[in-house]
mmCIF file of C-alpha atoms in Angstrom:
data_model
loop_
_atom_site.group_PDB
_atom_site.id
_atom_site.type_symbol
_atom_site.label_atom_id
_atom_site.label_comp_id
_atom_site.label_asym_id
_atom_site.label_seq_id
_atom_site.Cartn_x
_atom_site.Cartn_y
_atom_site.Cartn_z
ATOM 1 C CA UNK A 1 -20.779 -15.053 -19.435
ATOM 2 C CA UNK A 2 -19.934 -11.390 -18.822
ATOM 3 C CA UNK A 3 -16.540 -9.780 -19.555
ATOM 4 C CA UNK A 4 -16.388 -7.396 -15.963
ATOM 5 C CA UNK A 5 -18.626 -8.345 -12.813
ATOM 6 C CA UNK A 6 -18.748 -5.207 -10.766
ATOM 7 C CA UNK A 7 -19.196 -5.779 -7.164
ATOM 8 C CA UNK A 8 -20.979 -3.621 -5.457
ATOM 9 C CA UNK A 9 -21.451 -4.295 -1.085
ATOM 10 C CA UNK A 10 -24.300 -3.090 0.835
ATOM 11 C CA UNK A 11 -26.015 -2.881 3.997
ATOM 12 C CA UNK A 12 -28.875 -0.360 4.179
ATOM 13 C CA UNK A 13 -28.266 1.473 1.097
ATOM 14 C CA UNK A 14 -31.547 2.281 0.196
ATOM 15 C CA UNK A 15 -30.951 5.885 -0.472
ATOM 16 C CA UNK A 16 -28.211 4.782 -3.176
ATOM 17 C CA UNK A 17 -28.366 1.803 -4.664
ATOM 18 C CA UNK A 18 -31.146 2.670 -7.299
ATOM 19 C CA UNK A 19 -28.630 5.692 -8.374
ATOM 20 C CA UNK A 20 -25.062 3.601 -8.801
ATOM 21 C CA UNK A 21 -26.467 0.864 -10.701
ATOM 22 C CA UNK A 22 -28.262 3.021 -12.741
ATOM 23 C CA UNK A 23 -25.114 4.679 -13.480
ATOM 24 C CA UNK A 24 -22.679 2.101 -13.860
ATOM 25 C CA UNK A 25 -25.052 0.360 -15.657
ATOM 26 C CA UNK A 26 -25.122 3.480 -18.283
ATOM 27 C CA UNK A 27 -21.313 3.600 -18.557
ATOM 28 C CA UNK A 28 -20.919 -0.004 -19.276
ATOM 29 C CA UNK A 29 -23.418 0.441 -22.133
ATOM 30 C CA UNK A 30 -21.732 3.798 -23.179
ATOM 31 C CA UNK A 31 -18.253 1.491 -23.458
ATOM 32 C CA UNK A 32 -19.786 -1.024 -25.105
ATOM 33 C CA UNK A 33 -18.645 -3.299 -21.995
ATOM 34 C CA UNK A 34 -20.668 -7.075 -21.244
ATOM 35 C CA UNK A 35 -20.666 -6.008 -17.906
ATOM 36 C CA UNK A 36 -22.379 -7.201 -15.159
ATOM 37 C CA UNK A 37 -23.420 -5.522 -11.689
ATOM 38 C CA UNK A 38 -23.589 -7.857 -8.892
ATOM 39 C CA UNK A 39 -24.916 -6.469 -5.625
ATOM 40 C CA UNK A 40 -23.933 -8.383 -2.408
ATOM 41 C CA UNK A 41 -25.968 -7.027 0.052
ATOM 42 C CA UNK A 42 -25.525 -8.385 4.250
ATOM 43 C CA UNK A 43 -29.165 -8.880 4.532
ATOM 44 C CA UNK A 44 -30.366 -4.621 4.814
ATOM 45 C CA UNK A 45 -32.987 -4.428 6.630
ATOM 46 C CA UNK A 46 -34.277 -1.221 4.965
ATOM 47 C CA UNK A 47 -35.721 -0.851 1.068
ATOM 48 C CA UNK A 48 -32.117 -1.788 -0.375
ATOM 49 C CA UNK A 49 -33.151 -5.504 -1.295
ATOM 50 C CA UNK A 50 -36.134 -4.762 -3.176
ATOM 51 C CA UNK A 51 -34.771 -1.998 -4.548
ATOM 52 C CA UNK A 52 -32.439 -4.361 -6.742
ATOM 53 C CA UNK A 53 -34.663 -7.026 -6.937
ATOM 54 C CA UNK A 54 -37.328 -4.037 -9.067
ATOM 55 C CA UNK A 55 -34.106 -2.992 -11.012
ATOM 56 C CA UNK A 56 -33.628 -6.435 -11.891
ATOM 57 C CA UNK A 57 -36.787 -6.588 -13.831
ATOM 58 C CA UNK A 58 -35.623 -4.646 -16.217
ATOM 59 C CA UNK A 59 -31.683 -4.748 -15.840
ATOM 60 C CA UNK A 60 -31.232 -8.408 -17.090
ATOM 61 C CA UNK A 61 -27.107 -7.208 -16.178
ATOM 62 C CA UNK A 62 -27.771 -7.177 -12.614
ATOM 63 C CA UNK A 63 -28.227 -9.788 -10.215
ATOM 64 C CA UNK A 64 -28.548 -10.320 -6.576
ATOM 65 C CA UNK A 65 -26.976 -11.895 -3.723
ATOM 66 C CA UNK A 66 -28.342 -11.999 -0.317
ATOM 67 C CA UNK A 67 -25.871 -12.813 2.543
ATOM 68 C CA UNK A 68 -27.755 -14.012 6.018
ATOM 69 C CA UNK A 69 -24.459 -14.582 8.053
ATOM 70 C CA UNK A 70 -21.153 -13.547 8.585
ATOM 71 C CA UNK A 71 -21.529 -9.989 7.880
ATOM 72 C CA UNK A 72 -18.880 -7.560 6.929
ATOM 73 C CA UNK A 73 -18.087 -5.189 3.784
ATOM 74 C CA UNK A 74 -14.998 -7.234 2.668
ATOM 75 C CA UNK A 75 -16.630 -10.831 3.807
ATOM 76 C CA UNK A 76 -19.531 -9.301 0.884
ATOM 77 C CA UNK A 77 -16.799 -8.265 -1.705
ATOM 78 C CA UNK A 78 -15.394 -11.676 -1.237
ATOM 79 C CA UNK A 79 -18.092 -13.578 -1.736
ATOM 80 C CA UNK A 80 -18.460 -11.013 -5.201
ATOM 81 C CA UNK A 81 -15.412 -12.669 -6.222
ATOM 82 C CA UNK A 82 -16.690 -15.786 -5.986
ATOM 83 C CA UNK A 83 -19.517 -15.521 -7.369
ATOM 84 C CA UNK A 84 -18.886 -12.870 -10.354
ATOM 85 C CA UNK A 85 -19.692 -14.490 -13.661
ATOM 86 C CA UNK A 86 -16.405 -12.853 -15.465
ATOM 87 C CA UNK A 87 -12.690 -13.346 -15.078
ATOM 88 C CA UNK A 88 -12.438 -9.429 -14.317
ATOM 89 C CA UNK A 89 -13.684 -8.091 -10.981
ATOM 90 C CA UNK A 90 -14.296 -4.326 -10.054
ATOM 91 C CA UNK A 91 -14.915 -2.951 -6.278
ATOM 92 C CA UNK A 92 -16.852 0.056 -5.301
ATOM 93 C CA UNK A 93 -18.727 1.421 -2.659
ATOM 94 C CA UNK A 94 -22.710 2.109 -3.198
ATOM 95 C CA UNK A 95 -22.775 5.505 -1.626
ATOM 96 C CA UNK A 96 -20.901 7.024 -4.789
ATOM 97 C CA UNK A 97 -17.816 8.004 -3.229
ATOM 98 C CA UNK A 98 -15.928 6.034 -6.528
ATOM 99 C CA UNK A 99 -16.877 7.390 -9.531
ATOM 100 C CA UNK A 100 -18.498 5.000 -11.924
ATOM 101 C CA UNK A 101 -16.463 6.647 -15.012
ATOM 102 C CA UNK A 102 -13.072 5.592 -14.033
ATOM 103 C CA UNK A 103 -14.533 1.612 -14.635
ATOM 104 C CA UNK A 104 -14.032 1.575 -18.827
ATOM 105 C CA UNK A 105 -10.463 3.341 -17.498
ATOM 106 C CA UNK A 106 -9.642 0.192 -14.811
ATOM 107 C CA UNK A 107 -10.752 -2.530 -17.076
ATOM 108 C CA UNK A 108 -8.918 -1.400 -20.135
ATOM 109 C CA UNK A 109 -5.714 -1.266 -18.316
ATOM 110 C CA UNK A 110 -6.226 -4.567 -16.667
ATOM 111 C CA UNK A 111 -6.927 -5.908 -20.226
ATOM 112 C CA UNK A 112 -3.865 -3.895 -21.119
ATOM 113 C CA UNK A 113 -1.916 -6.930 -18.727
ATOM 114 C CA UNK A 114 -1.943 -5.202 -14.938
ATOM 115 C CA UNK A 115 -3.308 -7.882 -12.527
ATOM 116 C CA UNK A 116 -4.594 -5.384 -10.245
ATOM 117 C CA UNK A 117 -5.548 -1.941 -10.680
ATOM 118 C CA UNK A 118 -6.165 0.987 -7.590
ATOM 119 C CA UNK A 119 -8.178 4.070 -7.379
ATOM 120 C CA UNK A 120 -5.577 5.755 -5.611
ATOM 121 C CA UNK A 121 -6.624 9.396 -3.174
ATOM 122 C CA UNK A 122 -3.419 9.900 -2.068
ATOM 123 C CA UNK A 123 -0.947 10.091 -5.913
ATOM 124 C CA UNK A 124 -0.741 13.093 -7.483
ATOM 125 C CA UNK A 125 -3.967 13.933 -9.345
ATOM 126 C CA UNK A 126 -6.156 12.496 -6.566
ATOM 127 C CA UNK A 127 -7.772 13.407 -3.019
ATOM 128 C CA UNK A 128 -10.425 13.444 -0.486
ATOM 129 C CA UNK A 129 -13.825 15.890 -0.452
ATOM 130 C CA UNK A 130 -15.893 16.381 1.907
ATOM 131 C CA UNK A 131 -14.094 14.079 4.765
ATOM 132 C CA UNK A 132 -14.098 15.300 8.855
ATOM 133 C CA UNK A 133 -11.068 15.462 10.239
ATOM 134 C CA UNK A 134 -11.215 12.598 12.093
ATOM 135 C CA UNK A 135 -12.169 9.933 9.481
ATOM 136 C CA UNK A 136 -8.706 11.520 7.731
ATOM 137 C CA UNK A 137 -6.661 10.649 10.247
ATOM 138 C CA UNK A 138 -7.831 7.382 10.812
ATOM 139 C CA UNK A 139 -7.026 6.980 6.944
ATOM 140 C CA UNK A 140 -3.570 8.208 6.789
ATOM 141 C CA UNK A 141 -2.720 6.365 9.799
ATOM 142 C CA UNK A 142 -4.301 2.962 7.922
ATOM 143 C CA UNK A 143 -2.770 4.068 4.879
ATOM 144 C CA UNK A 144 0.448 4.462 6.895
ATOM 145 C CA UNK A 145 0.284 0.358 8.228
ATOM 146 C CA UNK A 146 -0.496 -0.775 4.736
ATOM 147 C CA UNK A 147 2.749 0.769 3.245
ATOM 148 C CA UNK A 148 4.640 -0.981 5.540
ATOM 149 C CA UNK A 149 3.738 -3.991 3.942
ATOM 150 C CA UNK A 150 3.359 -2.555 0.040
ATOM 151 C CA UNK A 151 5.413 0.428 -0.025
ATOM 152 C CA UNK A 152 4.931 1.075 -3.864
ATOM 153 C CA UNK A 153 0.820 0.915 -3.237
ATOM 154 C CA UNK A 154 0.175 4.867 -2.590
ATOM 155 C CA UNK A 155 -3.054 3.947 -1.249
ATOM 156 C CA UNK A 156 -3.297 0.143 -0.641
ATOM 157 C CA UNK A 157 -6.523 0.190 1.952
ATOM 158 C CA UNK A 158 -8.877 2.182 -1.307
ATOM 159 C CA UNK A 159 -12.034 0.271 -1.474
ATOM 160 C CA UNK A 160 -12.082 1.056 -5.284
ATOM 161 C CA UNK A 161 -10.390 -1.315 -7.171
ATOM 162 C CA UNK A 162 -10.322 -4.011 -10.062
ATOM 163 C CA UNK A 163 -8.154 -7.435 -10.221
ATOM 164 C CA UNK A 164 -8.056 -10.155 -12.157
ATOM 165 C CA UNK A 165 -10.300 -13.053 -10.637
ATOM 166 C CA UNK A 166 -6.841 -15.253 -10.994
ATOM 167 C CA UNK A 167 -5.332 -13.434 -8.412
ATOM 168 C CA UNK A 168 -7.748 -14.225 -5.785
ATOM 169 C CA UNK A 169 -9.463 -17.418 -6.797
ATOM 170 C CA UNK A 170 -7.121 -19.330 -4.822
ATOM 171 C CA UNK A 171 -5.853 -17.138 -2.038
ATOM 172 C CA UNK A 172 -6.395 -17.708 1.520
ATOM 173 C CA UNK A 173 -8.367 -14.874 2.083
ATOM 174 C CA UNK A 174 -9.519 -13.962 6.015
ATOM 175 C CA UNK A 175 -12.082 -10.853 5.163
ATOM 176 C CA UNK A 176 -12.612 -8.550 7.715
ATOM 177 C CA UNK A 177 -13.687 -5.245 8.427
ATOM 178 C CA UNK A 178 -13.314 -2.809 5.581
ATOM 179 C CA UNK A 179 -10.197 -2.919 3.730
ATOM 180 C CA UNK A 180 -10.293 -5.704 1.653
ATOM 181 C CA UNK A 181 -7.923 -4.400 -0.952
ATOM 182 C CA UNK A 182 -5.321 -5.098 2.130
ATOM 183 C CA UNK A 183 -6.169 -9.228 1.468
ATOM 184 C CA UNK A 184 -6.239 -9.456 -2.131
ATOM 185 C CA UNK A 185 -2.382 -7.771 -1.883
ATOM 186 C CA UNK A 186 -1.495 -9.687 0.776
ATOM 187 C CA UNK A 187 -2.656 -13.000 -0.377
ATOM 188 C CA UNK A 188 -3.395 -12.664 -3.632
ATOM 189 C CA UNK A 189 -1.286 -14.108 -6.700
ATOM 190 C CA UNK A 190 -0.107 -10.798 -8.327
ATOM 191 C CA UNK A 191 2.846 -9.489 -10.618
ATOM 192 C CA UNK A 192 1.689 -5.989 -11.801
ATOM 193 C CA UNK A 193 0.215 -3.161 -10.480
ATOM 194 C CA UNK A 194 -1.050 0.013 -11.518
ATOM 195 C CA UNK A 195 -2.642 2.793 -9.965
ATOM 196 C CA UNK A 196 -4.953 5.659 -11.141
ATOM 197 C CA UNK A 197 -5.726 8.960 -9.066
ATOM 198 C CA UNK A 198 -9.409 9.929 -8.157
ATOM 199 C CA UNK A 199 -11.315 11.741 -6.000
ATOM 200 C CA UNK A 200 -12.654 10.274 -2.909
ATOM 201 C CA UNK A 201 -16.281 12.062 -2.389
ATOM 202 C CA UNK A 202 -17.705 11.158 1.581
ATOM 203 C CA UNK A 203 -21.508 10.074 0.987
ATOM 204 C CA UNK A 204 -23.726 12.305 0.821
ATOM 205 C CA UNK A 205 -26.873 9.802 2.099
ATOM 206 C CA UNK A 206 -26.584 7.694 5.039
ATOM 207 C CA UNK A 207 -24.124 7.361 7.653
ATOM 208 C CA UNK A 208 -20.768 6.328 7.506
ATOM 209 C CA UNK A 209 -20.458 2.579 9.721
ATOM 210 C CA UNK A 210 -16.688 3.593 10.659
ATOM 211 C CA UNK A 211 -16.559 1.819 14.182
ATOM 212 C CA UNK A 212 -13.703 1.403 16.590
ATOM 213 C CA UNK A 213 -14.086 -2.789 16.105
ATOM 214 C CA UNK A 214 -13.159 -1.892 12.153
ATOM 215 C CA UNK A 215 -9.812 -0.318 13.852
ATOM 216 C CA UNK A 216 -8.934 -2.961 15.586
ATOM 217 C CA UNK A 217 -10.012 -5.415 12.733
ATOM 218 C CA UNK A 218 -7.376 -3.526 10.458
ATOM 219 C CA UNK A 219 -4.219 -4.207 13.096
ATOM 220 C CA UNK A 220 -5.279 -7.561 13.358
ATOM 221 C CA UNK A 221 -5.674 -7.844 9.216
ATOM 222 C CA UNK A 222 -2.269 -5.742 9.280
ATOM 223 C CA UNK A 223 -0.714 -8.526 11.853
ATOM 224 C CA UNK A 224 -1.960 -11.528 9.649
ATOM 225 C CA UNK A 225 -0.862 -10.425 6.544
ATOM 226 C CA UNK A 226 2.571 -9.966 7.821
ATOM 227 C CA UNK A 227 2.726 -13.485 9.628
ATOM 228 C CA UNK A 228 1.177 -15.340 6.440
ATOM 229 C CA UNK A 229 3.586 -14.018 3.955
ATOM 230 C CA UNK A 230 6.398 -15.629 6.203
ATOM 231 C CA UNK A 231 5.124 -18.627 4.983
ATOM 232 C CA UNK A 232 4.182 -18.268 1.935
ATOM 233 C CA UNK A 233 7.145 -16.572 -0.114
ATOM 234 C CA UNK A 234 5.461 -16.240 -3.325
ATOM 235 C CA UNK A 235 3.270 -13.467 -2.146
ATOM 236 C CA UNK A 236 3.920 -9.212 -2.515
ATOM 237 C CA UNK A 237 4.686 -8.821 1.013
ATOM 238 C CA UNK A 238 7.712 -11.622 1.667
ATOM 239 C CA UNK A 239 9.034 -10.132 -1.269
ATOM 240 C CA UNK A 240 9.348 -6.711 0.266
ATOM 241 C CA UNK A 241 10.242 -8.517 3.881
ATOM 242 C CA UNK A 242 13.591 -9.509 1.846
ATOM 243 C CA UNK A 243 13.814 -6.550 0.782
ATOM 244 C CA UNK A 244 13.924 -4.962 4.108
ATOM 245 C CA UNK A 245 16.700 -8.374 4.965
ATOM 246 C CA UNK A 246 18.936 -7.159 2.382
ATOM 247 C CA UNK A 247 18.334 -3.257 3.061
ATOM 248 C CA UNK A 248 19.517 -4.579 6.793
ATOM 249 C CA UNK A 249 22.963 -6.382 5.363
ATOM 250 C CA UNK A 250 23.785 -3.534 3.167
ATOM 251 C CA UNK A 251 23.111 -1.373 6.782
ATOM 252 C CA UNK A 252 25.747 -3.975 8.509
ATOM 253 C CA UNK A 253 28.538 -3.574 6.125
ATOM 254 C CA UNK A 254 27.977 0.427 6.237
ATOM 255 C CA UNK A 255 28.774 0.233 10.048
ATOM 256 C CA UNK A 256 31.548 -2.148 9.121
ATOM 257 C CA UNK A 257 32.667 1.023 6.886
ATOM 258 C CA UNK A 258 32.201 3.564 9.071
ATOM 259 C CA UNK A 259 33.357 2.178 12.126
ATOM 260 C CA UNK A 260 37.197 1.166 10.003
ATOM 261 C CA UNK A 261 37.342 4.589 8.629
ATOM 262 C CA UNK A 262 36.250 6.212 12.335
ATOM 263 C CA UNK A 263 38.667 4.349 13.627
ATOM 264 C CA UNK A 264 41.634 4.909 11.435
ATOM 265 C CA UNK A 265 41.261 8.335 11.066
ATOM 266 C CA UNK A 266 41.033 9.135 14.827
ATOM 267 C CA UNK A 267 43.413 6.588 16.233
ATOM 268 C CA UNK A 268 46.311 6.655 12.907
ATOM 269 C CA UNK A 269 45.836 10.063 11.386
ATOM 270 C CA UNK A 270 45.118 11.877 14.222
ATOM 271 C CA UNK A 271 41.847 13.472 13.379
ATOM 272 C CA UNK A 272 39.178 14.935 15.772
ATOM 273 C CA UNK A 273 36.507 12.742 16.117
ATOM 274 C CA UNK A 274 34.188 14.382 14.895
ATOM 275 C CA UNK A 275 35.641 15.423 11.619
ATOM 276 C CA UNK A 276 36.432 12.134 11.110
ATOM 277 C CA UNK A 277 33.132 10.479 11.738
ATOM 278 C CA UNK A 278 32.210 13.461 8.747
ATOM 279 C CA UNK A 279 34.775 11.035 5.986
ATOM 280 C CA UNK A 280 33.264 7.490 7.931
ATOM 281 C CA UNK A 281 29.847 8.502 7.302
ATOM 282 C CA UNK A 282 29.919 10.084 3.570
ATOM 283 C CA UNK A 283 31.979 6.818 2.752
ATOM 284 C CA UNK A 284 29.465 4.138 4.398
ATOM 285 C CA UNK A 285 26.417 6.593 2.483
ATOM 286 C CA UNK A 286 28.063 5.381 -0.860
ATOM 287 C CA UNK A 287 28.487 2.085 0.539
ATOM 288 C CA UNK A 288 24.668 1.770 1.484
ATOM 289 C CA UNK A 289 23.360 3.342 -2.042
ATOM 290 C CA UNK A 290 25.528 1.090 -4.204
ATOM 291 C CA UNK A 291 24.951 -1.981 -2.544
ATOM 292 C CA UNK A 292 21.165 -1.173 -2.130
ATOM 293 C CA UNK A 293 20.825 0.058 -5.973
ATOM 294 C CA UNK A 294 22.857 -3.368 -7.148
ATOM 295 C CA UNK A 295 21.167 -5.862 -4.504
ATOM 296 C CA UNK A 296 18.305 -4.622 -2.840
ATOM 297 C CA UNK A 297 16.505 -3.135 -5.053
ATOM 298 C CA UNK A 298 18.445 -4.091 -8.439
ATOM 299 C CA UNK A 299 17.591 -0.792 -9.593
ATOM 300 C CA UNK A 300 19.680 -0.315 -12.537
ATOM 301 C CA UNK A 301 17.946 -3.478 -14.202
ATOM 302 C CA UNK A 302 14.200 -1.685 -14.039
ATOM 303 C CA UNK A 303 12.804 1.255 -15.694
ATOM 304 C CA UNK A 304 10.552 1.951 -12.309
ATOM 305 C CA UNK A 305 12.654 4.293 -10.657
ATOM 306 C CA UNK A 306 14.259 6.900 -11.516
ATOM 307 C CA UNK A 307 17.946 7.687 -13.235
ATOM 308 C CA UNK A 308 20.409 6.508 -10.971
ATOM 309 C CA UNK A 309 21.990 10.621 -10.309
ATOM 310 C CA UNK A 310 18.516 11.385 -8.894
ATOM 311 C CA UNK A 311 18.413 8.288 -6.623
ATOM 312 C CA UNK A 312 21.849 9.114 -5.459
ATOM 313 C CA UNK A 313 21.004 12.615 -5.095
ATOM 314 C CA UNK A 314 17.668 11.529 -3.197
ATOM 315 C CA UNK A 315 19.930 9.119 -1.161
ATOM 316 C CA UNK A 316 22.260 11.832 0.237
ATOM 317 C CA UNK A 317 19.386 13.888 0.936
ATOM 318 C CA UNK A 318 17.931 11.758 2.909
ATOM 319 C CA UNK A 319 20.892 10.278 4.534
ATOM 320 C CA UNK A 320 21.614 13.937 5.484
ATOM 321 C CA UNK A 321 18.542 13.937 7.976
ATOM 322 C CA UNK A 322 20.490 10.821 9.220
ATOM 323 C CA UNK A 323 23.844 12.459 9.323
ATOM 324 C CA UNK A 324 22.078 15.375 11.550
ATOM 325 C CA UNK A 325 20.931 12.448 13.999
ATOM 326 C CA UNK A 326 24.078 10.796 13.971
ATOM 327 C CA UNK A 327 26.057 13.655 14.766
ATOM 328 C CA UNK A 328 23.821 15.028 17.275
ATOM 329 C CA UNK A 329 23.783 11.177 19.216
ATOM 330 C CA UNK A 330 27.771 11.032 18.614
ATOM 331 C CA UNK A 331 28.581 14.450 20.122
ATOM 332 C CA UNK A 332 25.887 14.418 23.181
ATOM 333 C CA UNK A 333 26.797 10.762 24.435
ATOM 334 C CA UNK A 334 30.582 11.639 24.033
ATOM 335 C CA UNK A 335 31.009 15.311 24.704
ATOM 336 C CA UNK A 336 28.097 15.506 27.353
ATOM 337 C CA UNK A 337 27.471 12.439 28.423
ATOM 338 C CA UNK A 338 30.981 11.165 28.716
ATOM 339 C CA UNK A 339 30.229 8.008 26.900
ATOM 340 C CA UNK A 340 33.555 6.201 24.630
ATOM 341 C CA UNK A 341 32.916 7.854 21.209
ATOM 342 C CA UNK A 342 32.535 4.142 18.984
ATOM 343 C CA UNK A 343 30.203 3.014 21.623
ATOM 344 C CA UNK A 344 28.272 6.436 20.817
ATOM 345 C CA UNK A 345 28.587 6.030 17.260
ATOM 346 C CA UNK A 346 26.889 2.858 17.282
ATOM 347 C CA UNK A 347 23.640 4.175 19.038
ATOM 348 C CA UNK A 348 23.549 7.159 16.293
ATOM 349 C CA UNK A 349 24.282 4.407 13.498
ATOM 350 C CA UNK A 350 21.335 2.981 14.677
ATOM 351 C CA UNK A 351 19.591 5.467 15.430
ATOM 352 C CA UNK A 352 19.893 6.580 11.788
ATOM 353 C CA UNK A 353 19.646 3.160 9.995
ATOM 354 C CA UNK A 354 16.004 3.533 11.019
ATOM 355 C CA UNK A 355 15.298 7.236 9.669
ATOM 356 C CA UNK A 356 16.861 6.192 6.223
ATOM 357 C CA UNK A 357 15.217 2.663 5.840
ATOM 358 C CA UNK A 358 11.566 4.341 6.195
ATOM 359 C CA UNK A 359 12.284 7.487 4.057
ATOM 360 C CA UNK A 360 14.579 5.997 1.500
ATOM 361 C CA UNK A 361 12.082 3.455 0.667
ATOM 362 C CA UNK A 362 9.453 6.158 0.268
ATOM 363 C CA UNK A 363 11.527 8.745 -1.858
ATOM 364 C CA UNK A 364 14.735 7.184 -3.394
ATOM 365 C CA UNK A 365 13.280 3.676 -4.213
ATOM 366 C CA UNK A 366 10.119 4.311 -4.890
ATOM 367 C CA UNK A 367 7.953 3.638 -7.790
ATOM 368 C CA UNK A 368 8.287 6.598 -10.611
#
């Protein structure tokens, strides 16, 4: 029985799999960590298989499984989970793009009583080297689906990770394609979450088996994980779907504000329309953040974020971007297009509901 199982995927990685185990192998020892390597390979057709199978003659730590079917990076790292002889699992690549010395870091802090733990390349303190443009793209734009569904995770499609083997042993995991990190938050049974900054280094050996059936294989994995967490509530992402529900009430009952105060002003105190719609809006902005701080998020009960000034600072910042677009919706409709000012405000309220929902959840109620 080993203490951490690192799981290591391959298909024709004969140029690098003699190199990572040899040094994870040496870091393990270095910590003092009963660690074992466990390479899943998909069946290589090149050197990789023997490769290991020579290693293991004198790495009694490292063992071997062969996959003949079903092929796919994160079908490989799930089988790893099952068959890792530890209740602590870490994921990396073979082409050393993850650097073997951040391991001792990730299993101390899941020890420390994270579930899982993230090599993150896009917090502060991390990156990418050595990437074509293209490839980045493709990753921000990943990265960009994933945080839809775990805003918090800075980088929830890394393929260097550890987690608990708790949280997956029962999950109803479909791997597919690459991003298997994407599963194990999905439909994995998780509390805590932590993630360190690193490096991402492209491989230097071999080519990179990016494919346009991967892309599609994300959306779909994107789609799935989305319609499985409506039925299963206990997971990460229904809890930030009610999130979003509650985000939407606390929206409502800001239009309720601003449309009274629009109203009043205009029709009762005989203000222009647009100076009044200044007063509705300010008043339904400290509407939204109040509610949202007490409710949505219940902010003021968690040490995650930050002081309460700086969120409502960070609120009115952003809410300013939506203020421009409201404005701007209000006074073309009405004053160009003719259109009855409330029935104009509505489109801009709208309008900007969207704008703050996706930047308020990144900056103001964000993890710290």
């Amino acid at each position: 029985m080993y203490d951490v199982t690192v799981i290591i995927p391959t298909f024709k990685e004969e140029a690098n799999i003699g190199r990572i185990v040899a040094e994870v192998d040496a870091v393990l020892k270095h910590h003092a960590i009963n660690g074992e390597i466990l390479v899943v390979d998909d069946n290589s057709p090149d050197r990789t298989i023997a490769i290991v199978n020579e290693q293991k003659k004198i790495q009694p730590n490292l063992n071997l499984v062969v996959r003949e079917s079903d092929h796919g990076l994160s079908q490989s790292v799930a089988e790893g989970f099952f068959r890792a002889s530890s209740d602590i699992c870490v994921v990396m690549d073979a082409d050393m793009s993850h650097p073997p010395a951040l391991v001792p870091v990730m299993v101390n802090e899941i020890r420390a009583g994270y579930d899982v733990v993230i090599g993150s390349r896009y917090m502060e303190g991390g990156g990418i080297r050595k990437w074509p443009l293209k490839r980045r793209v493709i990753s921000i734009g990943a990265t960009f689906l994933g945080r839809l569904l775990f805003p918090d995770v800075s980088d929830p499609v890394s393929g260097f990770f550890a987690v608990k083997k708790r949280v997956v042993a029962h999950a109803a995991l479909k791997p597919r394609g690459y991003k298997i990190l994407l599963e194990v938050l999905g439909k994995g049974t998780w509390e805590k979450d932590l993630e360190i900054p690193f490096e991402f280094v492209d491989r230097e050996i071999g080519s990179s088996k990016l494919k346009l059936k991967t892309i599609i294989e994300y959306a779909e994995q994107v789609i799935d994980i989305a319609l499985f967490s409506i039925s299963h509530h206990e997971s990460a992402a229904w809890k930030e779907w009610k999130r979003v529900f509650k985000f939407g009430l606390v929206g409502i009952s800001g239009i309720v504000v601003n449309m009274v105060v629009l109203w009043y002003l205009t029709e009762f105190v005989g203000l222009f329309y647009l100076v009044s719609s200044l007063f509705a809006i300010e008043l339904s902005i400290l509407n939204n953040f109040f509610w949202n701080d007490l409710w949505t998020f219940n902010a003021g009960a968690s040490n995650r974020f930050s002081s309460r000034w700086h969120r409502l600072l960070a609120f009115h910042a952003v809410s300013a971007g939506g203020l421009v677009i409201n404005m701007g919706i209000l006074y073309l409709l009405t004053s160009v297009g003719g259109v009855y000012y409330l029935v104009s405000n509505i489109v801009g309220i709208l309008v900007g509901f969207v704008w703050n929902f996706f930047v308020n959840r990144r900056v103001t109620w964000t993890r710290r």
